[in-house]
mmCIF file of C-alpha atoms in Angstrom:
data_model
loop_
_atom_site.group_PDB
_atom_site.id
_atom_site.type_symbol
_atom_site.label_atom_id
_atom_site.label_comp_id
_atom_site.label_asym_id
_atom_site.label_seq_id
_atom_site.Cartn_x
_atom_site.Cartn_y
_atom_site.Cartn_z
ATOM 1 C CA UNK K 1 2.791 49.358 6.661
ATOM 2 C CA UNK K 2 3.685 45.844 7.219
ATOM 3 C CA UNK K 3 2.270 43.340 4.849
ATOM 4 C CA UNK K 4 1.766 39.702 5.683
ATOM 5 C CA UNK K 5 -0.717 38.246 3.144
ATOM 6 C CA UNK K 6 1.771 36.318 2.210
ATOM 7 C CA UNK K 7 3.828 35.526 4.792
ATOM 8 C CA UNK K 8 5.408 32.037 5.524
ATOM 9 C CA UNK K 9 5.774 30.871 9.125
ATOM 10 C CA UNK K 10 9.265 29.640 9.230
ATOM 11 C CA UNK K 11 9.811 28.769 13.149
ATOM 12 C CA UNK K 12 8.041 28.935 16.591
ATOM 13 C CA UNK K 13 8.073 27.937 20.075
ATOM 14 C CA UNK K 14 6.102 28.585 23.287
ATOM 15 C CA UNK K 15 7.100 28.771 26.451
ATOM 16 C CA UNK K 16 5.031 29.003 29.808
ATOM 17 C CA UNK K 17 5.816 32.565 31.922
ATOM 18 C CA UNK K 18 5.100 32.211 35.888
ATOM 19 C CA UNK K 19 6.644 32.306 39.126
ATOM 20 C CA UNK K 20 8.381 29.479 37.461
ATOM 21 C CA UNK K 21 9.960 29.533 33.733
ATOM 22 C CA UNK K 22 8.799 26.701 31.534
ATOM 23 C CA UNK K 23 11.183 26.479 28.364
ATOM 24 C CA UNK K 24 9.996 24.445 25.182
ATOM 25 C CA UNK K 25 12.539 22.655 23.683
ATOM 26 C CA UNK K 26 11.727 22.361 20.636
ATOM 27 C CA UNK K 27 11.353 24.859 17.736
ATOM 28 C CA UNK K 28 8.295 23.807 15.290
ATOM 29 C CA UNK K 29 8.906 24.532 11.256
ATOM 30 C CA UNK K 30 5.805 25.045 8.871
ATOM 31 C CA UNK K 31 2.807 24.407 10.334
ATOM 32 C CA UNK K 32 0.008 22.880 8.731
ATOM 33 C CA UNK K 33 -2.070 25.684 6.823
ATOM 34 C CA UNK K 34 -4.987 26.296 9.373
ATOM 35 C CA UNK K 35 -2.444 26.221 12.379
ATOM 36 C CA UNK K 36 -0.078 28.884 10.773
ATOM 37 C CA UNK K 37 -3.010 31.125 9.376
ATOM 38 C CA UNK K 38 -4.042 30.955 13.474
ATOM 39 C CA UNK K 39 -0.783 31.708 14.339
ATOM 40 C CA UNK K 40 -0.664 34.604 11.698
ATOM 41 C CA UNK K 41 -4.100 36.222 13.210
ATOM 42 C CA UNK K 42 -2.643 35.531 16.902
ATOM 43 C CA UNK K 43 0.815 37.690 15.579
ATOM 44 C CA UNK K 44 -0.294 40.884 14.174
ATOM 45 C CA UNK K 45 -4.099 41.522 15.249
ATOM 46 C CA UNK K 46 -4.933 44.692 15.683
ATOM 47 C CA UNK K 47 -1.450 46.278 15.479
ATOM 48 C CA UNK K 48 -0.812 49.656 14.503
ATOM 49 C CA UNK K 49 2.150 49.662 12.066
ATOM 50 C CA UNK K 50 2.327 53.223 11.612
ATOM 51 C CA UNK K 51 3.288 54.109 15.464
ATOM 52 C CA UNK K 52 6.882 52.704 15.186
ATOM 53 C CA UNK K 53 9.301 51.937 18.336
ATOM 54 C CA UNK K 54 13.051 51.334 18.495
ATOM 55 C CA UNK K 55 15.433 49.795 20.728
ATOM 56 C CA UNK K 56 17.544 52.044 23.015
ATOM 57 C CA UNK K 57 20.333 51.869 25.925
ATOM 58 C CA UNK K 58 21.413 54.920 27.922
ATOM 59 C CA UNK K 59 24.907 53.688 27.102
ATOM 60 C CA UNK K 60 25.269 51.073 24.203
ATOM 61 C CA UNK K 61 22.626 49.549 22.376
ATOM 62 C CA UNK K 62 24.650 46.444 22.706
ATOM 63 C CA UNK K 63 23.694 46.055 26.290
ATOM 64 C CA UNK K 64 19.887 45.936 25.294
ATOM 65 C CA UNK K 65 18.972 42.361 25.719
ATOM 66 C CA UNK K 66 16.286 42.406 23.415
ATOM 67 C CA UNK K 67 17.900 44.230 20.172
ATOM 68 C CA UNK K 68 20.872 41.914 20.789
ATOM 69 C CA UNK K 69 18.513 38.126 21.193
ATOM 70 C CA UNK K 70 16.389 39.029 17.757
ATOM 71 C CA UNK K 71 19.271 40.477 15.557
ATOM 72 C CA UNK K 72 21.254 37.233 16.599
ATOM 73 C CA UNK K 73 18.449 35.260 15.221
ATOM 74 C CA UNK K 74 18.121 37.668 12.070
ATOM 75 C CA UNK K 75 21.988 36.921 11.432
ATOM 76 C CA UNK K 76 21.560 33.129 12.401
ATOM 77 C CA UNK K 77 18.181 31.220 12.112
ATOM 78 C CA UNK K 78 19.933 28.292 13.442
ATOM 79 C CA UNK K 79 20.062 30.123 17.152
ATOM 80 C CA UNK K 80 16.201 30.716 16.972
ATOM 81 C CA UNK K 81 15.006 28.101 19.618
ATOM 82 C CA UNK K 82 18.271 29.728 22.192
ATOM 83 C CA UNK K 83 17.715 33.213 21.567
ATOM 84 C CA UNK K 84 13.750 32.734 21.847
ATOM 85 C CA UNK K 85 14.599 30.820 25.475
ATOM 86 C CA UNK K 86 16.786 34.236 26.174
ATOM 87 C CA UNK K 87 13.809 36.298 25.571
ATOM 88 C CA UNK K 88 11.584 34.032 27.608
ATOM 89 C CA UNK K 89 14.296 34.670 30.715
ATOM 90 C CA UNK K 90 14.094 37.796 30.065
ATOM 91 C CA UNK K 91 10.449 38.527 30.552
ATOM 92 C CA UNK K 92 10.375 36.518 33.398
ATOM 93 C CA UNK K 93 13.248 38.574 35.148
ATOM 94 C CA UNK K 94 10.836 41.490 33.559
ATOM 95 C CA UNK K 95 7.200 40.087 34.862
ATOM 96 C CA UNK K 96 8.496 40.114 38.539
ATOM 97 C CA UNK K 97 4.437 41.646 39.713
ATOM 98 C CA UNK K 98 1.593 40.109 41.689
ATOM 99 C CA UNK K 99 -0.348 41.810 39.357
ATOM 100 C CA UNK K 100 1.519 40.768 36.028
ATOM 101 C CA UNK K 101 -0.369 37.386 34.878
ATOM 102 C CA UNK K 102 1.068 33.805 34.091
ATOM 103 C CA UNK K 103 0.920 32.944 30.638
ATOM 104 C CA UNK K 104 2.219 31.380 27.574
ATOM 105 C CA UNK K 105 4.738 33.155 25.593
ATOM 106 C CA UNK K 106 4.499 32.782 21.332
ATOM 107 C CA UNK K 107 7.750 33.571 19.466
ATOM 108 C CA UNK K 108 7.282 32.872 15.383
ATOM 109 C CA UNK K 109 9.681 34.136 13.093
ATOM 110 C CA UNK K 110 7.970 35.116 9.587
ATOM 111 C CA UNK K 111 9.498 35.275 6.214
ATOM 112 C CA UNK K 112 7.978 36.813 3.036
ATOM 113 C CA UNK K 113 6.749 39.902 5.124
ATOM 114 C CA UNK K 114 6.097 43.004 2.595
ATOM 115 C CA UNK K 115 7.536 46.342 3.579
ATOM 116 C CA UNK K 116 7.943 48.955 1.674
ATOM 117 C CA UNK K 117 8.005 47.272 -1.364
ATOM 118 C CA UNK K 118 10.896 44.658 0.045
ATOM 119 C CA UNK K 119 10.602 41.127 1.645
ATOM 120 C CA UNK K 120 11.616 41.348 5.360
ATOM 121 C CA UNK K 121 12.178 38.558 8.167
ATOM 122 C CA UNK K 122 9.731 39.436 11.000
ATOM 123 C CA UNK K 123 9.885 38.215 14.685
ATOM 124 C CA UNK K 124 6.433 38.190 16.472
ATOM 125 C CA UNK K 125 5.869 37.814 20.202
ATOM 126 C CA UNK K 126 3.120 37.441 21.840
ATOM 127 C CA UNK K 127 2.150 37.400 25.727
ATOM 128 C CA UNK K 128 -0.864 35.393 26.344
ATOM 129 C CA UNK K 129 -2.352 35.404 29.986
ATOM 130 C CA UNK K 130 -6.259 34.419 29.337
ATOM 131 C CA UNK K 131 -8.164 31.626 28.335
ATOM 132 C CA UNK K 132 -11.542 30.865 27.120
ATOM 133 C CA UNK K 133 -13.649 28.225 26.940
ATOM 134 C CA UNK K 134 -14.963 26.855 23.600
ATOM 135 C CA UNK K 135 -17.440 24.841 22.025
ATOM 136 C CA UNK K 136 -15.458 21.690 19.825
ATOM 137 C CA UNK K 137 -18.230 19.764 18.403
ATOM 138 C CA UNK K 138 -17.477 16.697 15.734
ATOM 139 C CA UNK K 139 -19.922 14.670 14.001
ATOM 140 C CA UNK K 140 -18.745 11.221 14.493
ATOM 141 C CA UNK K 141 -20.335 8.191 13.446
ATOM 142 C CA UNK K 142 -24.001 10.136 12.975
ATOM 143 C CA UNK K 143 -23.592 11.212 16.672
ATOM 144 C CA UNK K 144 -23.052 14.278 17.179
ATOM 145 C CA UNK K 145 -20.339 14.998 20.219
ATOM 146 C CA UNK K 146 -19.844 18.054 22.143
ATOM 147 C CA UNK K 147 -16.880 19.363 24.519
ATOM 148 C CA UNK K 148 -15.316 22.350 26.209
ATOM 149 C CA UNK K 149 -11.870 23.207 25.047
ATOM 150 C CA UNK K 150 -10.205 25.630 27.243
ATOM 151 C CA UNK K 151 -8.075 27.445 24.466
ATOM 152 C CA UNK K 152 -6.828 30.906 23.121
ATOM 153 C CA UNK K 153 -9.186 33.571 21.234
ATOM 154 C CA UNK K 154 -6.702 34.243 18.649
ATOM 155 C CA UNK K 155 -8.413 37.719 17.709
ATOM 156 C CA UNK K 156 -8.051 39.121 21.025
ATOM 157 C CA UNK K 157 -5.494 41.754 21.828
ATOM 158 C CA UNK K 158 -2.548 40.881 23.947
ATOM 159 C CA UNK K 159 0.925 42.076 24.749
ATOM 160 C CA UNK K 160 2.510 41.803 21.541
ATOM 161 C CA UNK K 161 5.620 43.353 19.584
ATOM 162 C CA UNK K 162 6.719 42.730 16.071
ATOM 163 C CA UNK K 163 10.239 42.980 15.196
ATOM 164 C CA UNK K 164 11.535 43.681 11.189
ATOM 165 C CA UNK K 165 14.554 43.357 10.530
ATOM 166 C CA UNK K 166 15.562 46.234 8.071
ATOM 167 C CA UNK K 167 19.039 44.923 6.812
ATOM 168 C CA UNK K 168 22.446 44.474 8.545
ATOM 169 C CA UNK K 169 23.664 48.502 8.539
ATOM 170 C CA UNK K 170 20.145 49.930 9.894
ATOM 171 C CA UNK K 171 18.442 49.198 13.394
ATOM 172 C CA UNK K 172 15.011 46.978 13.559
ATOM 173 C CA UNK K 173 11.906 48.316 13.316
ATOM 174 C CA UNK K 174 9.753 47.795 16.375
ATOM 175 C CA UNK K 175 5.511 47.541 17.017
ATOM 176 C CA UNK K 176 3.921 46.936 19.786
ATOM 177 C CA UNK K 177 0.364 46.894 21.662
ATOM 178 C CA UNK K 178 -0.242 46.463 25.308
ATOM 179 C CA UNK K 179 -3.316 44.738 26.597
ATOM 180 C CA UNK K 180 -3.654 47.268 29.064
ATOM 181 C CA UNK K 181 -2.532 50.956 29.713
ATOM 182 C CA UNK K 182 -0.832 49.558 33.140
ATOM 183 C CA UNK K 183 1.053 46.896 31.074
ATOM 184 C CA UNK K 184 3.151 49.567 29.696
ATOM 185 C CA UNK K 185 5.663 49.646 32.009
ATOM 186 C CA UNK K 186 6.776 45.929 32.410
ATOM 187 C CA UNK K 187 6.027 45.060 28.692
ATOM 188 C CA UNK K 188 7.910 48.248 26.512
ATOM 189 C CA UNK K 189 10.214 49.907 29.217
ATOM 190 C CA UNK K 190 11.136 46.996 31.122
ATOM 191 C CA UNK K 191 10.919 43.467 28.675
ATOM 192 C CA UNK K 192 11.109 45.685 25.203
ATOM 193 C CA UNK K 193 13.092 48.778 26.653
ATOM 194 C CA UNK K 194 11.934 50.624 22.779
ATOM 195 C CA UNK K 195 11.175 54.294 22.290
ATOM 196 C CA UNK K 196 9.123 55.874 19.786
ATOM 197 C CA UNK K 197 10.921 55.904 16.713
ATOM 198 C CA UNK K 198 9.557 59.074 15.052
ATOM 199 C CA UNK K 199 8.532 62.052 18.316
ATOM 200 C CA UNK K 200 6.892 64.231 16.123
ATOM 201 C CA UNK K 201 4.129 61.653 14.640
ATOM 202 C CA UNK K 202 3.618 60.538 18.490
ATOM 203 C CA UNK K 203 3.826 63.997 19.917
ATOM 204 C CA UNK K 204 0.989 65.209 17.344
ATOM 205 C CA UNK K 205 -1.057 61.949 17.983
ATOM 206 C CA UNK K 206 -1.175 62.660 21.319
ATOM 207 C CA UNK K 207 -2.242 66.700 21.232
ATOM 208 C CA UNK K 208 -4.551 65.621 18.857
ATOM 209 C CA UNK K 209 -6.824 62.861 21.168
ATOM 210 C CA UNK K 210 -6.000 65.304 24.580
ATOM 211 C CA UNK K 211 -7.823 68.506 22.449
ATOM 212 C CA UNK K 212 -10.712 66.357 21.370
ATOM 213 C CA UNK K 213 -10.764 64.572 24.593
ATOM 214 C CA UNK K 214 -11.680 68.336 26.200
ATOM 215 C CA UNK K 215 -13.600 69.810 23.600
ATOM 216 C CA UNK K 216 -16.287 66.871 23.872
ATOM 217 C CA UNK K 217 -15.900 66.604 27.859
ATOM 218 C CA UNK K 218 -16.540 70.374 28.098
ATOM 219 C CA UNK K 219 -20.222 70.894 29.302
ATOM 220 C CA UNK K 220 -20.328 74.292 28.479
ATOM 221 C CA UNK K 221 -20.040 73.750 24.418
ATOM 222 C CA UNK K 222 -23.513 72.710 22.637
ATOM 223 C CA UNK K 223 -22.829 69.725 20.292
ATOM 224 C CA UNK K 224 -22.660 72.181 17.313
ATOM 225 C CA UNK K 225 -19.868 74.054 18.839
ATOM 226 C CA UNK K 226 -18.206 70.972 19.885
ATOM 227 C CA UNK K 227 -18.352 69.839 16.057
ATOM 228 C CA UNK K 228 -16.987 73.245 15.246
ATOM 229 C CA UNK K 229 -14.430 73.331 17.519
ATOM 230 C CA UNK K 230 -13.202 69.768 16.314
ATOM 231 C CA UNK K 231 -13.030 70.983 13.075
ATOM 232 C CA UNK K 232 -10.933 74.244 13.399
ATOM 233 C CA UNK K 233 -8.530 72.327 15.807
ATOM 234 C CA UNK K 234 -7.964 69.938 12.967
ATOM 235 C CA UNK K 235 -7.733 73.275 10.520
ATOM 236 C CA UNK K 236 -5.220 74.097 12.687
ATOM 237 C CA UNK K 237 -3.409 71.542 12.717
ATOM 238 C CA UNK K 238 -3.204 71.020 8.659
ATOM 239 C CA UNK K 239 -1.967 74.784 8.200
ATOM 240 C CA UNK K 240 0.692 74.725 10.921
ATOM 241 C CA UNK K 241 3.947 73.598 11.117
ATOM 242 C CA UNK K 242 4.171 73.314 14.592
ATOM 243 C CA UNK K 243 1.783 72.866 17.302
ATOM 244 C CA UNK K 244 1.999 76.086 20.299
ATOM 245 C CA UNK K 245 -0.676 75.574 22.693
ATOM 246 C CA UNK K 246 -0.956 79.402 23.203
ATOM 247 C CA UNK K 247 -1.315 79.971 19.417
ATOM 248 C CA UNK K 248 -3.494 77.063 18.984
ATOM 249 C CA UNK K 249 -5.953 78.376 21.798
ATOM 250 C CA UNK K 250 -6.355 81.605 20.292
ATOM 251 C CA UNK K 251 -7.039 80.458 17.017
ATOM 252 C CA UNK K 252 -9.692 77.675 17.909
ATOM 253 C CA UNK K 253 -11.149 79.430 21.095
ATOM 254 C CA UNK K 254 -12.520 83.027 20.359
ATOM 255 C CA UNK K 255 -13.694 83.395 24.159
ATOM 256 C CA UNK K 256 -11.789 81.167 26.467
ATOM 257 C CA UNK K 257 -12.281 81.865 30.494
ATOM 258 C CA UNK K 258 -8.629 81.699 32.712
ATOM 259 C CA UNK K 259 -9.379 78.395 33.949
ATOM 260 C CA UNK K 260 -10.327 76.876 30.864
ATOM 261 C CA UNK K 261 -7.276 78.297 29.290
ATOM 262 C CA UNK K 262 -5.025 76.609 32.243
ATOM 263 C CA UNK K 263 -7.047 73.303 31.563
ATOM 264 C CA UNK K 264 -6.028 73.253 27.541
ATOM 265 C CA UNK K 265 -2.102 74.189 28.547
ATOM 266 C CA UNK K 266 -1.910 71.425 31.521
ATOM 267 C CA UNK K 267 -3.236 68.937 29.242
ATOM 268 C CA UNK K 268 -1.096 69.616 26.327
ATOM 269 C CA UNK K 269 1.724 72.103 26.683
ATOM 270 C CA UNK K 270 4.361 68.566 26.731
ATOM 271 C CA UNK K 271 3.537 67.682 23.257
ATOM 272 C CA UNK K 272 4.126 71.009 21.542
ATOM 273 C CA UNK K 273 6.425 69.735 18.438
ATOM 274 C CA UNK K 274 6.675 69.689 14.702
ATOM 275 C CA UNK K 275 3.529 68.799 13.310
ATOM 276 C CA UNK K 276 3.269 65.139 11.785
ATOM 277 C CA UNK K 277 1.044 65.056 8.220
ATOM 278 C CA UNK K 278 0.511 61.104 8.426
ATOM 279 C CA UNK K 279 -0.169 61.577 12.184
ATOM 280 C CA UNK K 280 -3.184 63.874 11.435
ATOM 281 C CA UNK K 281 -4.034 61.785 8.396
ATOM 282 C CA UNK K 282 -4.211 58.685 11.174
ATOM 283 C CA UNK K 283 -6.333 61.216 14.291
ATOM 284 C CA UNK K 284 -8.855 63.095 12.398
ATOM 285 C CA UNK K 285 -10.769 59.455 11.113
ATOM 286 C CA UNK K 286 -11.515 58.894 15.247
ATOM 287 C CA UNK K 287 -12.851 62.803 15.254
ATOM 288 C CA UNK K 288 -16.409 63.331 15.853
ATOM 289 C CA UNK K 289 -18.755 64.036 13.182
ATOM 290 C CA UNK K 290 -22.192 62.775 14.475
ATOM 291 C CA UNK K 291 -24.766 64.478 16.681
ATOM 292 C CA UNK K 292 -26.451 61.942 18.452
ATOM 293 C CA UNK K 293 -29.931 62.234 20.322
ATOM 294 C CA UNK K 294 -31.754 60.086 22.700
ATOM 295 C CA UNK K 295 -34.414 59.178 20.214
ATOM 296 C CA UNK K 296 -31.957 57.312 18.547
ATOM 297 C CA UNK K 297 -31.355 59.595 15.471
ATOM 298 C CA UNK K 298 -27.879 60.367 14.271
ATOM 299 C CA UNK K 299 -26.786 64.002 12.665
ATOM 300 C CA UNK K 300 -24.054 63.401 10.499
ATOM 301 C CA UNK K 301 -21.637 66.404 9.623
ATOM 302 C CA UNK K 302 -19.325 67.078 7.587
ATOM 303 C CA UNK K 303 -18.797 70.788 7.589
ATOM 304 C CA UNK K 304 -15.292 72.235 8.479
ATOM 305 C CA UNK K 305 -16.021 75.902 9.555
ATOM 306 C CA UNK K 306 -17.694 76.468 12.900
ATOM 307 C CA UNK K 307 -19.765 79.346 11.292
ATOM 308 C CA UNK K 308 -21.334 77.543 8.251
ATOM 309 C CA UNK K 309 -21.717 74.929 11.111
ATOM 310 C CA UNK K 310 -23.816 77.548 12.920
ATOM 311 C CA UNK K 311 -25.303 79.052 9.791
ATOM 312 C CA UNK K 312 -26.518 75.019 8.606
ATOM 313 C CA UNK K 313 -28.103 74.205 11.953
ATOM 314 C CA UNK K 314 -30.402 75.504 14.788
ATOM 315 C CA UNK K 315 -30.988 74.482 18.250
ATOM 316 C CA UNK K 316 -34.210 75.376 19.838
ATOM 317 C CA UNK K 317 -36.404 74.745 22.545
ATOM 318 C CA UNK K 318 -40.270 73.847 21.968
ATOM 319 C CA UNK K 319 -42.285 74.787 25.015
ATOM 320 C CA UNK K 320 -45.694 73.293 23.650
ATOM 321 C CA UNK K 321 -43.619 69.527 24.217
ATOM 322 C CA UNK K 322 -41.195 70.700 26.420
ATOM 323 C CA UNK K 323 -38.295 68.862 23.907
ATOM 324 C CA UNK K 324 -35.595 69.956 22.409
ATOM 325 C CA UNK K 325 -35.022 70.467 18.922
ATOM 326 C CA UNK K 326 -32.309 70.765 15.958
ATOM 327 C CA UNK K 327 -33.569 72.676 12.392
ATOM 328 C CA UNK K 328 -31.230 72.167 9.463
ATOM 329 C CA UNK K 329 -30.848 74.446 6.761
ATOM 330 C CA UNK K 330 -29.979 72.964 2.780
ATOM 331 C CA UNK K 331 -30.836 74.133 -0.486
ATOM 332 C CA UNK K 332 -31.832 70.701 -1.848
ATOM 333 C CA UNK K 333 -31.204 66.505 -1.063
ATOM 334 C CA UNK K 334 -28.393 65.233 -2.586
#
């Protein structure tokens, strides 16, 4: 986890991405408080620091653009404002879409970053391709004046990455977030060119949302057996050490037809791996544990075996209404 209460905003530039390249020339030191606090939001909104990415090359890391601009500024802060016009070239060779927006590009290099108990140096870039329009309204003179500011929402998620450096003998570490799912490909194969740094965490991640993405698509579960099933695939998944989609369906799925069976291996026989702890930790917050009903009433539960599930609640039918109903079974309120 990256910590940046405290972080100082040493340097940063922007430069315009479009059909044509736009280059500032001139690297700005320590804002004023409420600009760098913007800056600060704009950097590492809604980032997830514990999916972590690292640079590659097929052949020599050397060769990857990227690693090589940011560790030059890590070992120099005097080449910031060159190095951050590399990395502006660079997306733009990388941006060559229709469908890939023009944009301003944000490069800040933080110090005072806390990770893992030690101060790190942090480079933050972020892609910016909308606008918005806002309010700016100033009392001046007992007259109160109102305009439209086209400007940047500071809190909304762009292509970003986030670059620590970890010390002169061990690589950076990389985060990143794509706006969109199709931004993938231009923004961390093409611009980026990282890979995930740990396979196992992502690998788990992933069978983890693909076998709750099924269970609660699946028309044929009730919602009870939905919440059941949710539960013993997260059972199995704490008292496994690896994930097997042919074990896992036979322990979660007493009675499972051929074609549902080919449905659960399609959509996650390629991340059978090593099961990750903190990935689990991260996966089962996001799994359900409400029943919800169209008369606005939620069921929360928080039971773990599908048969206590079944043994705690009943789902009936009421002919006299013609509605459906749920009856729940405790010994007394807590």
């Amino acid at each position: 986890m990256l910590e940046v209460s405290d972080s100082k905003l040493a340097q940063y530039v922007v430069h315009y991405v479009s059909d044509t390249l736009v280059l500032g020339e001139e690297a700005f030191t320590r804002p004023e408080i409420m600009l760098e606090a913007a800056f600060t939001q704009l950097a590492f909104n809604k980032l997830d620091f514990e999916q972590q990415y690292e640079f590659f090359h097929e052949t020599d890391i050397g060769l990857n653009e990227m690693y090589t601009y940011v560790k030059s500024i890590f070992d120099n802060e005097n080449s910031f404002l060159e190095q951050s016009k590399h990395i502006a070239t660079h997306l733009h060779s990388a941006s060559g879409h229709p469908n890939i927006k023009s944009g301003e590009l944000f490069i800040g290099l933080f110090e005072n970053c806390l990770m893992s108990t030690e101060m790190k140096k942090v480079i933050a870039i972020v892609k910016i391709d909308e606008k918005e329009m806002f309010l700016d309204v100033k009392n001046e003179q007992n007259k109160v004046i109102v305009n439209g500011i086209d400007g940047i929402n500071v809190k909304k998620i762009n292509n970003m990455a986030v670059i620590v450096d970890m010390g002169a003998d061990e690589a950076p570490a990389v985060f990143m977030k794509t706006k969109r799912k199709e931004d993938v490909v231009y923004w961390q194969e093409r611009f980026l060119k990282v890979k995930v740094a740990d396979e196992h965490y992502h690998k788990t991640n992933l069978a983890l949302t693909e076998c709750k993405k099924y269970i609660l698509k699946e028309e044929s579960f009730t919602n009870t057996e939905k919440l059941g099933l949710l539960n013993k695939t997260l059972d199995y998944f704490r008292n496994e050490e690896e994930f097997q989609v042919n074990d896992y369906i036979e322990t979660v799925f007493e009675k499972t037809e051929p074609a549902q069976k080919d449905i659960i291996v399609n959509k996650v026989k390629p991340y059978e791996t090593v099961i990750s702890d903190s990935a689990i930790a991260k996966v089962e917050k996001s799994y359900k544990r409400k029943i919800k009903l169209d008369s606005n009433i939620e069921i929360q539960v928080n039971v773990r075996d599908i048969e206590q599930v079944d043994e705690l609640i009943e789902v009936g039918y009421d002919e006299a209404t013609n509605r459906k109903f749920y009856k729940i079974y405790f010994q007394e309120e807590a």
